[in-house]
Coordinates of C-alpha atoms and ligand atoms in Angstrom, one line a residue:
M1 CA 14.1 10.6 8.8
C2 CA 12.1 11.2 12.0
G3 CA 8.7 9.6 12.8
I4 CA 5.8 11.0 14.7
V5 CA 2.8 9.3 16.3
G6 CA -0.1 10.5 18.5
I7 CA -3.0 8.8 20.2
I8 CA -6.0 10.4 21.9
G9 CA -8.5 7.8 23.2
T10 CA -10.0 5.9 26.1
E11 CA -7.1 3.5 26.9
P12 CA -3.6 4.1 28.3
V13 CA -1.4 5.2 25.4
A14 CA 2.3 4.9 26.5
E15 CA 2.8 1.3 25.3
R16 CA 0.7 1.8 22.2
L17 CA 2.8 4.8 21.2
V18 CA 5.9 2.7 21.5
D19 CA 4.3 0.0 19.4
A20 CA 3.5 2.6 16.7
L21 CA 7.1 3.9 16.8
K22 CA 8.4 0.4 16.3
R23 CA 6.6 0.4 13.0
L24 CA 8.5 3.5 12.0
E25 CA 12.0 2.1 12.9
Y26 CA 12.6 1.4 9.3
R27 CA 12.9 5.2 8.7
G28 CA 16.1 5.3 10.7
Y29 CA 16.6 7.1 14.1
D30 CA 19.0 7.6 16.9
S31 CA 16.7 8.5 19.9
A32 CA 13.1 8.4 20.9
G33 CA 10.5 9.7 23.4
V34 CA 6.9 9.9 24.4
A35 CA 4.8 12.4 26.3
T36 CA 1.4 12.0 27.9
I37 CA -1.1 14.0 29.9
H38 CA -2.7 12.4 33.0
N39 CA -4.8 14.3 35.6
H40 CA -4.0 17.5 33.6
V41 CA -0.3 17.0 34.1
L42 CA 2.1 16.7 31.1
D43 CA 5.0 14.3 31.5
R44 CA 7.5 12.7 29.2
R45 CA 10.1 9.9 28.9
R46 CA 13.0 10.0 26.4
A47 CA 16.0 7.9 25.6
K48 CA 19.1 7.9 23.3
G49 CA 19.5 4.9 21.0
K50 CA 16.9 2.3 20.0
L51 CA 13.4 2.0 21.3
K52 CA 14.4 -0.7 23.7
E53 CA 16.1 2.0 25.7
L54 CA 12.9 4.0 25.9
E55 CA 11.0 0.8 26.9
K56 CA 13.4 0.3 29.8
R57 CA 12.8 3.9 30.9
L58 CA 9.1 3.4 30.7
H59 CA 9.3 0.1 32.7
T60 CA 11.1 1.8 35.5
E61 CA 9.2 5.1 35.3
P62 CA 5.8 4.3 33.8
L63 CA 3.7 7.0 32.1
E64 CA -0.1 7.2 32.5
G65 CA -2.6 9.0 30.4
M66 CA -5.0 8.3 27.5
I67 CA -3.5 11.1 25.3
G68 CA 0.1 11.2 24.1
I69 CA 2.6 11.8 21.4
G70 CA 5.7 9.9 20.4
H71 CA 8.7 10.4 18.2
T72 CA 11.7 8.7 16.7
R73 CA 14.4 11.2 16.0
W74 CA 17.0 11.1 13.2
A75 CA 19.3 14.0 14.2
T76 CA 19.4 17.0 11.9
H77 CA 20.0 19.9 14.3
G78 CA 21.9 18.8 17.4
K79 CA 23.5 15.6 18.5
P80 CA 21.5 12.4 19.0
T81 CA 21.2 12.8 22.8
E82 CA 18.4 12.4 25.3
V83 CA 18.2 16.2 25.8
N84 CA 17.7 16.7 22.1
A85 CA 15.2 13.9 21.8
H86 CA 11.5 14.8 21.2
P87 CA 8.9 15.5 22.6
H88 CA 10.0 19.0 23.4
I89 CA 8.2 21.0 26.1
S90 CA 7.6 24.7 26.9
G91 CA 5.1 26.1 29.4
G92 CA 2.8 23.0 29.3
V93 CA 3.0 22.6 25.5
S94 CA 4.6 19.5 24.1
V95 CA 5.6 19.0 20.5
V96 CA 6.9 16.2 18.2
H97 CA 8.1 17.2 14.7
N98 CA 9.4 15.6 11.5
G99 CA 11.2 18.0 9.1
I100 CA 13.4 21.1 9.3
I101 CA 12.4 24.6 10.5
E102 CA 14.7 26.6 8.2
N103 CA 14.3 29.9 10.1
F104 CA 14.8 28.4 13.5
K105 CA 17.9 30.5 14.3
T106 CA 16.0 33.8 13.8
L107 CA 13.1 32.5 15.8
R108 CA 15.4 31.3 18.6
A109 CA 17.0 34.7 18.9
E110 CA 13.6 36.3 19.0
L111 CA 12.3 33.9 21.7
E112 CA 15.5 34.2 23.8
A113 CA 15.1 38.0 23.6
D114 CA 11.6 37.4 25.0
G115 CA 13.1 35.5 27.9
Y116 CA 12.7 31.9 26.7
V117 CA 15.5 29.6 27.8
F118 CA 16.4 26.9 25.3
E119 CA 17.4 23.4 26.7
T120 CA 18.3 21.8 23.4
E121 CA 20.2 22.4 20.1
T122 CA 17.2 21.5 18.0
D123 CA 15.1 23.5 15.6
T124 CA 12.0 21.8 17.0
E125 CA 12.2 23.5 20.4
V126 CA 11.3 26.8 18.8
I127 CA 7.9 25.4 17.9
A128 CA 7.1 24.6 21.6
H129 CA 8.2 28.1 22.7
L130 CA 6.3 29.9 20.0
I131 CA 3.0 28.1 20.9
A132 CA 3.6 28.7 24.7
R133 CA 4.3 32.3 24.0
E134 CA 1.0 32.8 22.2
M135 CA -0.8 31.1 25.1
T136 CA 0.8 33.4 27.6
R137 CA -0.5 36.2 25.4
G138 CA -4.0 34.9 26.0
A139 CA -4.5 32.7 22.9
E140 CA -6.4 29.4 23.2
P141 CA -4.4 26.3 22.0
Q142 CA -6.0 26.3 18.6
Q143 CA -5.3 29.9 17.9
A144 CA -1.8 29.7 19.4
V145 CA -0.9 26.9 17.0
Q146 CA -2.5 28.6 14.0
T147 CA -0.5 31.8 14.8
S148 CA 2.7 30.0 15.4
L149 CA 2.5 28.1 12.1
T150 CA 2.6 31.5 10.3
H151 CA 6.1 32.1 11.8
L152 CA 7.6 28.8 10.6
E153 CA 9.5 28.4 7.4
G154 CA 10.6 24.9 6.1
A155 CA 9.1 21.4 6.0
F156 CA 7.3 19.8 8.9
A157 CA 4.7 17.4 10.2
L158 CA 4.1 18.2 13.8
A159 CA 1.7 17.2 16.7
V160 CA 1.0 19.2 19.9
I161 CA -0.6 18.4 23.2
F162 CA -1.4 20.8 26.0
A163 CA -1.2 20.3 29.8
G164 CA -4.7 20.6 31.2
H165 CA -6.3 19.5 27.9
E166 CA -6.9 15.7 27.9
D167 CA -9.2 15.7 24.9
L168 CA -7.2 17.9 22.5
M169 CA -4.4 17.2 20.1
I170 CA -3.4 19.5 17.2
G171 CA -1.4 18.5 14.2
A172 CA -0.1 20.3 11.1
R173 CA 1.6 19.4 7.8
R174 CA 3.8 21.3 5.4
G175 CA 6.0 19.1 3.2
S176 CA 6.3 16.1 5.4
P177 CA 3.7 13.3 5.4
F178 CA 0.9 13.3 8.0
A179 CA -1.7 10.6 8.3
I180 CA -4.8 10.7 10.5
G181 CA -6.3 7.4 11.7
Y182 CA -10.0 7.1 12.7
G183 CA -11.1 4.8 15.5
N184 CA -14.5 3.2 15.7
D185 CA -17.4 2.9 18.0
E186 CA -16.0 -0.2 19.7
E187 CA -12.6 1.5 20.2
P188 CA -13.1 5.3 20.2
G189 CA -9.9 7.2 19.5
M190 CA -8.1 9.3 17.0
Y191 CA -4.5 8.7 15.8
I192 CA -1.8 10.6 13.9
G193 CA 1.3 9.3 12.3
S194 CA 4.0 9.8 9.7
D195 CA 2.5 7.1 7.6
A196 CA -0.3 4.4 7.7
I197 CA 2.1 1.7 8.7
A198 CA 2.5 3.3 12.1
L199 CA -1.3 3.3 12.6
A200 CA -2.0 -0.2 11.3
P201 CA -2.3 -1.7 14.8
F202 CA -5.1 0.7 15.6
T203 CA -7.0 1.4 12.4
N204 CA -7.0 1.1 8.6
K205 CA -9.3 4.1 8.1
I206 CA -6.8 6.7 7.1
S207 CA -6.8 10.2 5.6
Y208 CA -3.8 12.4 4.8
L209 CA -3.3 16.1 5.4
E210 CA -2.3 18.1 2.4
D211 CA 0.4 20.8 2.5
G212 CA -0.7 23.7 4.7
D213 CA -3.4 21.7 6.5
W214 CA -3.7 21.6 10.2
V215 CA -6.1 19.4 12.3
V216 CA -7.8 19.7 15.7
L217 CA -8.4 16.3 17.2
T218 CA -10.6 15.0 20.1
K219 CA -11.0 11.3 20.9
N220 CA -14.1 11.3 18.7
S221 CA -13.5 13.9 16.0
A222 CA -11.1 15.5 13.5
A223 CA -11.6 19.0 12.2
I224 CA -9.2 19.8 9.3
Y225 CA -8.4 23.3 8.2
D226 CA -6.4 24.7 5.3
E227 CA -3.7 27.3 5.8
D228 CA -6.3 30.0 5.5
G229 CA -8.3 28.6 8.4
A230 CA -11.2 27.3 6.2
E231 CA -12.5 23.9 7.3
V232 CA -11.9 21.3 4.6
S233 CA -12.5 17.6 4.3
R234 CA -9.8 15.0 3.2
K235 CA -10.7 11.6 1.8
I236 CA -10.8 8.7 4.2
S237 CA -9.5 5.5 2.6
L238 CA -8.9 2.0 3.8
S239 CA -5.1 1.6 4.0
Q240 CA -3.5 -1.6 2.9
A241 CA -0.5 -1.0 5.2
G242 CA -1.9 -3.2 7.9
A243 CA -2.5 -6.1 5.6
L244 CA 1.1 -6.4 4.8
I245 CA 3.0 -8.5 7.4
V246 CA 6.1 -6.4 8.2
D247 CA 8.5 -8.9 9.7
K248 CA 11.7 -10.7 8.7
G249 CA 10.2 -14.1 8.2
N250 CA 13.0 -16.7 8.5
H251 CA 15.7 -14.2 7.3
R252 CA 18.3 -12.6 9.5
H253 CA 17.7 -9.1 8.1
F254 CA 14.8 -7.3 6.3
M255 CA 17.3 -6.7 3.4
A256 CA 17.9 -10.5 3.0
K257 CA 14.1 -11.1 3.0
E258 CA 13.5 -8.3 0.5
I259 CA 16.3 -9.6 -1.8
H260 CA 14.6 -13.0 -1.8
E261 CA 11.1 -11.5 -2.3
Q262 CA 12.2 -10.2 -5.7
P263 CA 11.0 -13.1 -7.9
D264 CA 7.6 -12.8 -6.3
V265 CA 7.2 -9.0 -6.3
I266 CA 8.5 -8.7 -9.8
S267 CA 5.9 -11.3 -10.9
R268 CA 3.3 -9.3 -9.1
T269 CA 4.5 -6.0 -10.8
L270 CA 4.7 -7.6 -14.2
S271 CA 1.1 -8.9 -13.9
H272 CA 0.0 -5.3 -13.5
Y273 CA 1.6 -4.2 -16.8
I274 CA 1.5 -7.3 -19.0
D275 CA -1.3 -9.2 -20.6
L276 CA 0.3 -12.5 -20.2
G277 CA -2.2 -14.3 -22.5
A278 CA -1.7 -11.9 -25.4
E279 CA 2.0 -11.5 -24.6
R280 CA 1.6 -7.7 -24.8
V281 CA 2.1 -4.8 -22.5
D282 CA -1.0 -3.1 -21.0
F283 CA -0.8 0.5 -20.2
S284 CA -4.4 1.2 -21.1
E285 CA -4.8 3.5 -18.0
L286 CA -1.8 5.6 -18.9
D287 CA -3.2 8.7 -20.6
I288 CA -0.1 10.0 -22.4
D289 CA 0.5 10.0 -26.2
F290 CA 4.1 9.0 -26.4
K291 CA 4.0 9.1 -30.2
T292 CA 3.9 12.9 -30.2
L293 CA 5.8 13.4 -26.9
P294 CA 9.1 15.3 -27.7
R295 CA 11.2 14.0 -24.8
L296 CA 10.9 12.6 -21.3
T297 CA 12.6 14.2 -18.3
V298 CA 13.5 11.8 -15.5
S299 CA 14.4 12.9 -12.0
A300 CA 15.2 10.9 -8.8
C301 CA 17.7 10.3 -6.0
G302 CA 20.1 7.5 -5.1
T303 CA 19.1 4.0 -6.2
A304 CA 16.0 5.4 -7.9
Y305 CA 18.2 7.7 -9.9
Y306 CA 20.2 4.6 -11.1
A307 CA 16.9 3.0 -12.1
G308 CA 16.2 6.2 -14.1
L309 CA 19.6 5.8 -15.9
V310 CA 18.7 2.2 -16.8
G311 CA 15.3 3.5 -18.0
K312 CA 17.1 6.0 -20.2
Y313 CA 19.0 3.2 -22.0
L314 CA 15.9 1.1 -22.4
I315 CA 13.5 3.8 -23.5
E316 CA 15.9 5.4 -26.0
R317 CA 17.2 2.0 -27.4
W318 CA 13.9 0.2 -27.6
G319 CA 11.3 3.0 -27.3
G320 CA 12.9 5.5 -29.6
L321 CA 12.1 8.4 -27.3
P322 CA 14.8 10.9 -26.1
V323 CA 15.2 10.9 -22.3
D324 CA 17.0 13.2 -19.9
V325 CA 17.9 11.9 -16.5
D326 CA 19.0 14.1 -13.6
I327 CA 19.7 13.8 -9.9
A328 CA 16.7 15.6 -8.3
S329 CA 18.8 17.7 -5.9
E330 CA 20.6 19.1 -9.0
F331 CA 17.6 19.3 -11.2
R332 CA 15.5 21.3 -8.8
Y333 CA 18.0 24.2 -8.7
R334 CA 19.2 24.0 -12.3
E335 CA 15.7 25.0 -13.4
P336 CA 16.1 23.4 -16.8
L337 CA 14.2 24.5 -19.9
M338 CA 11.3 22.1 -20.4
A339 CA 9.8 21.1 -23.8
D340 CA 6.3 22.4 -24.3
G341 CA 3.9 19.5 -24.0
G342 CA 6.7 17.4 -22.4
A343 CA 6.4 14.9 -19.6
A344 CA 8.4 14.4 -16.5
L345 CA 8.9 11.0 -14.7
F346 CA 9.7 10.7 -11.0
I347 CA 11.0 7.5 -9.6
S348 CA 10.8 7.0 -5.8
Q349 CA 10.3 4.0 -3.5
S350 CA 9.0 6.1 -0.6
G351 CA 7.3 8.8 -2.6
E352 CA 8.4 11.3 0.0
T353 CA 11.9 12.2 -1.0
A354 CA 12.1 16.0 -0.6
D355 CA 14.4 16.7 -3.6
S356 CA 12.3 14.5 -5.9
L357 CA 9.1 16.2 -4.6
A358 CA 10.6 19.7 -5.2
S359 CA 11.6 18.7 -8.8
L360 CA 8.1 17.5 -9.4
S361 CA 6.7 20.9 -8.3
Y362 CA 9.1 22.6 -10.6
C363 CA 8.0 20.4 -13.6
K364 CA 4.4 21.0 -12.7
S365 CA 5.0 24.8 -12.8
K366 CA 6.3 24.2 -16.3
A367 CA 3.1 22.5 -17.4
Q368 CA 4.7 19.1 -17.8
K369 CA 2.6 16.0 -17.5
I370 CA 3.7 14.3 -14.3
I371 CA 4.2 10.6 -14.2
S372 CA 5.6 8.8 -11.1
I373 CA 6.8 5.3 -10.4
V374 CA 6.4 4.8 -6.7
N375 CA 6.2 1.9 -4.2
V376 CA 4.0 3.8 -1.7
Q377 CA 0.8 4.6 -3.6
E378 CA -0.5 6.8 -0.8
S379 CA 2.6 8.9 -0.9
S380 CA 3.0 12.6 -1.5
I381 CA 4.7 12.1 -4.9
A382 CA 1.9 9.8 -6.0
R383 CA -0.8 12.3 -4.9
E384 CA 0.9 15.1 -6.8
S385 CA 1.2 13.1 -10.1
D386 CA -1.1 13.0 -13.1
E387 CA -0.3 9.4 -13.7
V388 CA 1.0 6.8 -11.2
L389 CA 2.8 3.6 -12.2
P390 CA 3.0 1.6 -9.0
T391 CA 5.7 -0.9 -8.2
L392 CA 4.1 -3.7 -6.2
A393 CA 7.1 -4.5 -4.1
G394 CA 5.3 -4.3 -0.8
P395 CA 6.8 -2.3 2.2
E396 CA 10.6 -2.1 1.8
I397 CA 12.0 -1.9 5.3
G398 CA 15.7 -2.2 4.8
V399 CA 17.3 1.2 4.3
A400 CA 19.2 -0.2 1.3
S401 CA 16.7 -0.5 -1.5
T402 CA 16.7 -3.8 -3.4
K403 CA 13.2 -5.2 -4.4
A404 CA 11.9 -1.7 -5.0
F405 CA 14.9 -1.1 -7.4
T406 CA 14.2 -4.2 -9.5
C407 CA 10.5 -3.5 -9.5
Q408 CA 11.3 0.0 -10.8
L409 CA 13.4 -1.6 -13.6
T410 CA 10.5 -3.9 -14.3
V411 CA 8.1 -1.0 -14.8
L412 CA 10.6 1.0 -16.8
A413 CA 11.2 -2.0 -19.1
A414 CA 7.5 -2.6 -19.7
L415 CA 7.1 1.2 -20.3
A416 CA 9.9 1.1 -22.8
I417 CA 8.0 -1.5 -24.8
H418 CA 4.8 0.5 -24.5
I419 CA 6.5 3.6 -25.8
G420 CA 8.2 1.7 -28.6
V421 CA 4.8 0.3 -29.7
Q422 CA 3.2 3.7 -29.6
R423 CA 6.1 5.3 -31.5
G424 CA 5.9 2.5 -34.1
V425 CA 9.5 1.2 -33.5
I426 CA 8.4 -2.0 -31.9
N427 CA 6.2 -4.4 -34.0
E428 CA 4.0 -7.2 -32.7
A429 CA 6.7 -9.8 -33.0
L430 CA 9.3 -7.7 -31.2
E431 CA 6.8 -6.8 -28.5
K432 CA 6.1 -10.5 -27.9
E433 CA 9.9 -11.2 -27.8
L434 CA 10.5 -8.5 -25.2
V435 CA 7.5 -9.4 -23.1
R436 CA 8.6 -13.0 -23.0
S437 CA 12.1 -11.9 -21.9
L438 CA 10.4 -10.0 -19.0
V439 CA 8.3 -12.9 -18.0
E440 CA 11.4 -15.0 -17.6
V441 CA 13.0 -12.6 -15.1
P442 CA 11.5 -14.0 -11.9
R443 CA 12.8 -17.5 -12.8
L444 CA 16.2 -16.2 -13.8
I445 CA 16.5 -14.2 -10.5
S446 CA 15.6 -17.3 -8.5
E447 CA 18.4 -19.1 -10.3
V448 CA 20.9 -16.4 -9.3
L449 CA 19.7 -16.5 -5.7
S450 CA 20.2 -20.3 -5.6
H451 CA 24.0 -19.6 -5.8
E452 CA 24.1 -17.0 -3.0
S453 CA 26.3 -19.2 -0.8
D454 CA 29.1 -18.7 -3.5
I455 CA 28.7 -15.0 -3.2
D456 CA 28.7 -15.2 0.6
D457 CA 32.1 -17.0 0.4
L458 CA 33.4 -14.3 -2.1
S459 CA 32.2 -11.5 0.1
S460 CA 34.4 -12.5 3.0
Q461 CA 37.4 -11.6 0.9
L462 CA 35.7 -8.3 -0.1
S463 CA 35.2 -7.4 3.5
H464 CA 39.0 -6.8 3.9
A465 CA 39.1 -4.2 1.1
K466 CA 39.6 -0.6 1.7
D467 CA 38.4 0.6 -1.7
V468 CA 36.5 -1.2 -4.4
L469 CA 36.0 -0.2 -8.1
Y470 CA 32.9 -1.3 -10.1
L471 CA 32.9 -1.2 -13.9
G472 CA 30.2 -1.5 -16.5
R473 CA 29.3 -0.3 -20.0
G474 CA 25.9 0.7 -21.5
V475 CA 23.0 -0.5 -19.5
S476 CA 25.4 -2.2 -17.1
F477 CA 27.0 1.1 -16.0
P478 CA 24.0 2.1 -13.8
I479 CA 24.2 -1.4 -12.3
A480 CA 27.8 -0.8 -11.5
L481 CA 26.8 2.5 -9.9
E482 CA 24.1 0.8 -7.9
G483 CA 26.5 -1.9 -6.8
A484 CA 28.9 0.7 -5.5
L485 CA 26.2 2.5 -3.6
K486 CA 24.9 -0.7 -2.0
L487 CA 28.4 -1.6 -0.8
K488 CA 29.1 1.9 0.5
E489 CA 25.8 2.3 2.4
I490 CA 25.7 -0.9 4.3
S491 CA 29.4 -2.1 4.7
Y492 CA 30.9 1.4 4.9
I493 CA 33.7 0.3 2.5
H494 CA 34.5 3.1 0.0
A495 CA 33.4 2.1 -3.5
E496 CA 33.0 3.9 -6.8
A497 CA 31.7 3.0 -10.2
Y498 CA 33.0 4.0 -13.6
A499 CA 31.9 3.5 -17.2
A500 CA 34.5 0.9 -18.2
G501 CA 35.5 3.0 -21.2
E502 CA 36.5 5.8 -18.8
L503 CA 39.2 3.6 -17.2
K504 CA 42.0 5.0 -19.3
H505 CA 41.0 8.6 -18.6
G506 CA 42.2 8.4 -15.0
P507 CA 40.8 5.6 -12.7
I508 CA 43.3 3.0 -14.1
A509 CA 45.8 4.8 -11.9
L510 CA 44.1 3.3 -8.9
I511 CA 44.7 -0.3 -10.0
D512 CA 47.0 -2.5 -8.0
E513 CA 46.9 -5.9 -6.4
T514 CA 45.0 -4.5 -3.4
M515 CA 42.1 -3.2 -5.5
P516 CA 39.1 -5.5 -6.0
V517 CA 37.5 -4.6 -9.4
I518 CA 34.0 -5.8 -9.9
V519 CA 33.1 -6.0 -13.6
V520 CA 29.4 -6.2 -14.7
A521 CA 29.5 -7.5 -18.2
P522 CA 26.6 -9.6 -19.7
E523 CA 27.2 -10.9 -23.2
D524 CA 25.8 -8.0 -25.1
D525 CA 27.0 -5.8 -28.0
L526 CA 29.5 -4.0 -25.7
F527 CA 30.9 -7.2 -24.1
D528 CA 34.1 -7.4 -26.1
K529 CA 35.0 -3.8 -25.3
T530 CA 34.4 -4.4 -21.6
I531 CA 36.6 -7.5 -21.7
S532 CA 39.5 -5.5 -23.1
N533 CA 39.1 -3.0 -20.3
M534 CA 39.1 -5.9 -17.9
Q535 CA 42.3 -7.2 -19.4
E536 CA 44.0 -3.8 -18.9
V537 CA 43.0 -4.2 -15.2
A538 CA 44.4 -7.7 -15.0
A539 CA 47.7 -6.6 -16.6
R540 CA 48.2 -4.3 -13.7
G541 CA 47.5 -6.8 -11.0
G542 CA 43.9 -5.8 -10.3
R543 CA 41.8 -8.5 -8.5
I544 CA 38.8 -9.0 -10.9
I545 CA 35.4 -10.3 -9.8
F546 CA 33.7 -11.0 -13.1
I547 CA 29.9 -10.9 -13.2
S548 CA 28.6 -12.3 -16.6
D549 CA 26.5 -14.9 -18.3
A550 CA 29.6 -15.6 -20.5
D551 CA 32.0 -18.5 -19.7
G552 CA 35.0 -17.5 -17.6
E553 CA 37.3 -18.4 -20.5
A554 CA 35.8 -15.5 -22.5
A555 CA 37.6 -13.1 -20.0
G556 CA 40.9 -13.9 -21.6
C557 CA 42.7 -12.9 -18.4
E558 CA 43.2 -14.1 -14.8
L559 CA 40.1 -13.6 -12.6
S560 CA 40.0 -13.5 -8.8
S561 CA 36.4 -14.8 -8.9
M562 CA 33.5 -15.2 -11.3
I563 CA 29.8 -14.9 -10.6
K564 CA 28.1 -16.8 -13.4
L565 CA 24.7 -15.5 -14.5
P566 CA 22.0 -17.4 -16.4
K567 CA 21.6 -16.5 -20.1
A568 CA 19.1 -13.7 -20.5
H569 CA 17.8 -11.5 -23.2
T570 CA 19.9 -8.3 -23.4
F571 CA 16.7 -6.3 -22.7
V572 CA 16.4 -7.7 -19.2
S573 CA 20.1 -8.1 -18.3
P574 CA 20.1 -5.2 -15.8
L575 CA 17.4 -6.8 -13.7
I576 CA 19.5 -10.0 -13.5
S577 CA 22.9 -8.2 -12.9
A578 CA 21.4 -6.3 -10.0
I579 CA 21.0 -9.4 -7.9
P580 CA 24.7 -10.3 -7.5
V581 CA 25.7 -6.7 -6.7
Q582 CA 23.0 -6.7 -4.0
L583 CA 24.2 -10.0 -2.6
L584 CA 27.8 -8.9 -2.6
A585 CA 27.0 -5.8 -0.6
Y586 CA 24.7 -7.7 1.8
Y587 CA 27.1 -10.5 2.7
T588 CA 30.1 -8.2 2.9
A589 CA 28.1 -6.1 5.4
V590 CA 27.2 -9.2 7.3
H591 CA 30.9 -10.2 7.5
M592 CA 31.7 -6.7 8.6
G593 CA 29.0 -6.8 11.4
T594 CA 27.4 -3.5 10.4
D595 CA 23.7 -2.7 11.0
V596 CA 22.5 -4.0 7.7
D597 CA 18.9 -2.9 7.9
Q598 CA 19.6 0.5 9.5
P599 CA 23.1 1.6 8.5
R600 CA 24.7 4.5 10.4
N601 CA 23.8 8.0 9.3
L602 CA 21.1 6.9 6.9
A603 CA 17.3 7.1 6.8
K604 CA 14.9 5.1 4.7
S605 CA 13.3 8.1 3.2
V606 CA 15.1 11.5 3.0
T607 CA 12.1 13.9 3.5
V608 CA 14.4 16.9 4.2
E609 CA 17.0 18.5 1.9
Ligands
AGP21 C1 19.1 3.3 -1.7 O1 19.7 2.1 -1.2 C2 19.2 4.4 -0.6 N1 18.6 4.0 0.6 C3 18.8 5.7 -1.2 O2 19.8 6.1 -2.1 C4 17.4 5.9 -1.8 O3 17.4 5.2 -3.0 C5 17.1 7.4 -2.1 O4 17.2 8.1 -0.9 C6 15.8 7.6 -2.8 O5 14.8 7.2 -2.0 P1 13.3 7.1 -2.7 O6 13.4 6.0 -3.7 O7 12.4 6.7 -1.6 O8 13.0 8.4 -3.3

């Protein structure tokens, strides 16, 4: 996902733009660039690859100026080359953009017919030419941008600067997040960025454009307009992004740090939803009557979708409420029938995933009550929700989600208890039992983490595999799915997960002595059935890695390896089983030498379809 930044102030901006872009690296990118205006002249530097390449370019060819824009590009249209890197320029107009212009081909043909020559393969370049064309027709910058926006279809957050105008920057937002940062009397200046983390070095006074908004900035002011051109005001809040130290600590990767943060951030999340003294859940701020609610519709993507699957098992089994779960990219086009008076739950770490946001809009149009479980409380999904249940995982920088996932599971487990109590299927004694099991989770996870060196050893074998199969039943099946995704996305080894009971319906044909089979099987009511599936695998020479809180002898067959888990209440077993599958993926990727925190082709938040 691309990142945009802009600064208009009284100090040189080039280095500060790069600093801001470094705080957007977690979004994933493959090229970067900055543009500034100095003595009325617009100039830019761009580079393929990581920001250090751009820094080298700026070191040899410095850029002056106290107004500028910057961009980290995750290629959507056109290869990740220097030519395709933003900012793009046309006739003294320079643009950076996050999102997709869906009608760019039509616009490109129209502009070429008007004599505009395109240098790049990108959709973004049409924006620069559109604005330049309006200015050649006599429009002032503000009008030129406003008119150009009416031609664009798709999602974007964009920022524009103009040669000859050293105290003017214009930004616009439609579907992709856009933050404005306000300077102060000591350090006058205005800032724009894809999120508050990018602006944290400069200010914590942040406001967010809403869809359709555009903004005219000078170094001392921000005038915000809606898509009809009416001036509007957007709340200025104090962002917490700056308070959170975003570094690796003593870990080799952000992912390792975030795996090890789980006991702490799960404790923090639990304290938000549990009255520890009374050993009861506390959802007093959640204004939904689950007693009368007919069903709950859940929609999410990737790891968050797997959290939703776990949530289905927990909320149906313990809360007594029917739950539908769907992948957001399918849900949004399936246009499902929604129960009158129903509620829809959206799970998202970033709160900016395009498919999840589109599904939310669909459910809103069907008069559903919207609940979201998000890690970024200032995000678009949070702002569009009636009720927000935050995960308190802190910024998750590694592209592969770990601590956000287990915090999502934590919120879902606590919510399942709340729903069961409201629906009268959980009495006081059971509530206390389940709450106690949740309160034990941080300690149990710490215990699993204390054996990570065993998993490191085991992962070196896994790193030679070409294909890996994950198996699980019941609430462990989504954990098998999550394990397969983790391995795929950071080690690039093909992996897939199946419900263990499905093995005989086809996948068992895959089994031979070259195939590692990772079986997630805590001792629950489905344990014996999973064991018999595992024995079928062993009988065909499969190399079994057994993840369980049972003793190895319970397997009743030869195991390649065993990852022993601490005993845990069945209610919280998915939170515990998630840890070994995270560690297996992490250490396998380390052995493979891949870019663990920013795996190839991936972005931290998929804000485009
Ligand atoms: C998880 O490791 C992946 N990075 C990806 O599947 C992610 O979970 C998915 O894109 C959803 O993102 P969100 O939680 O920010 O909506």
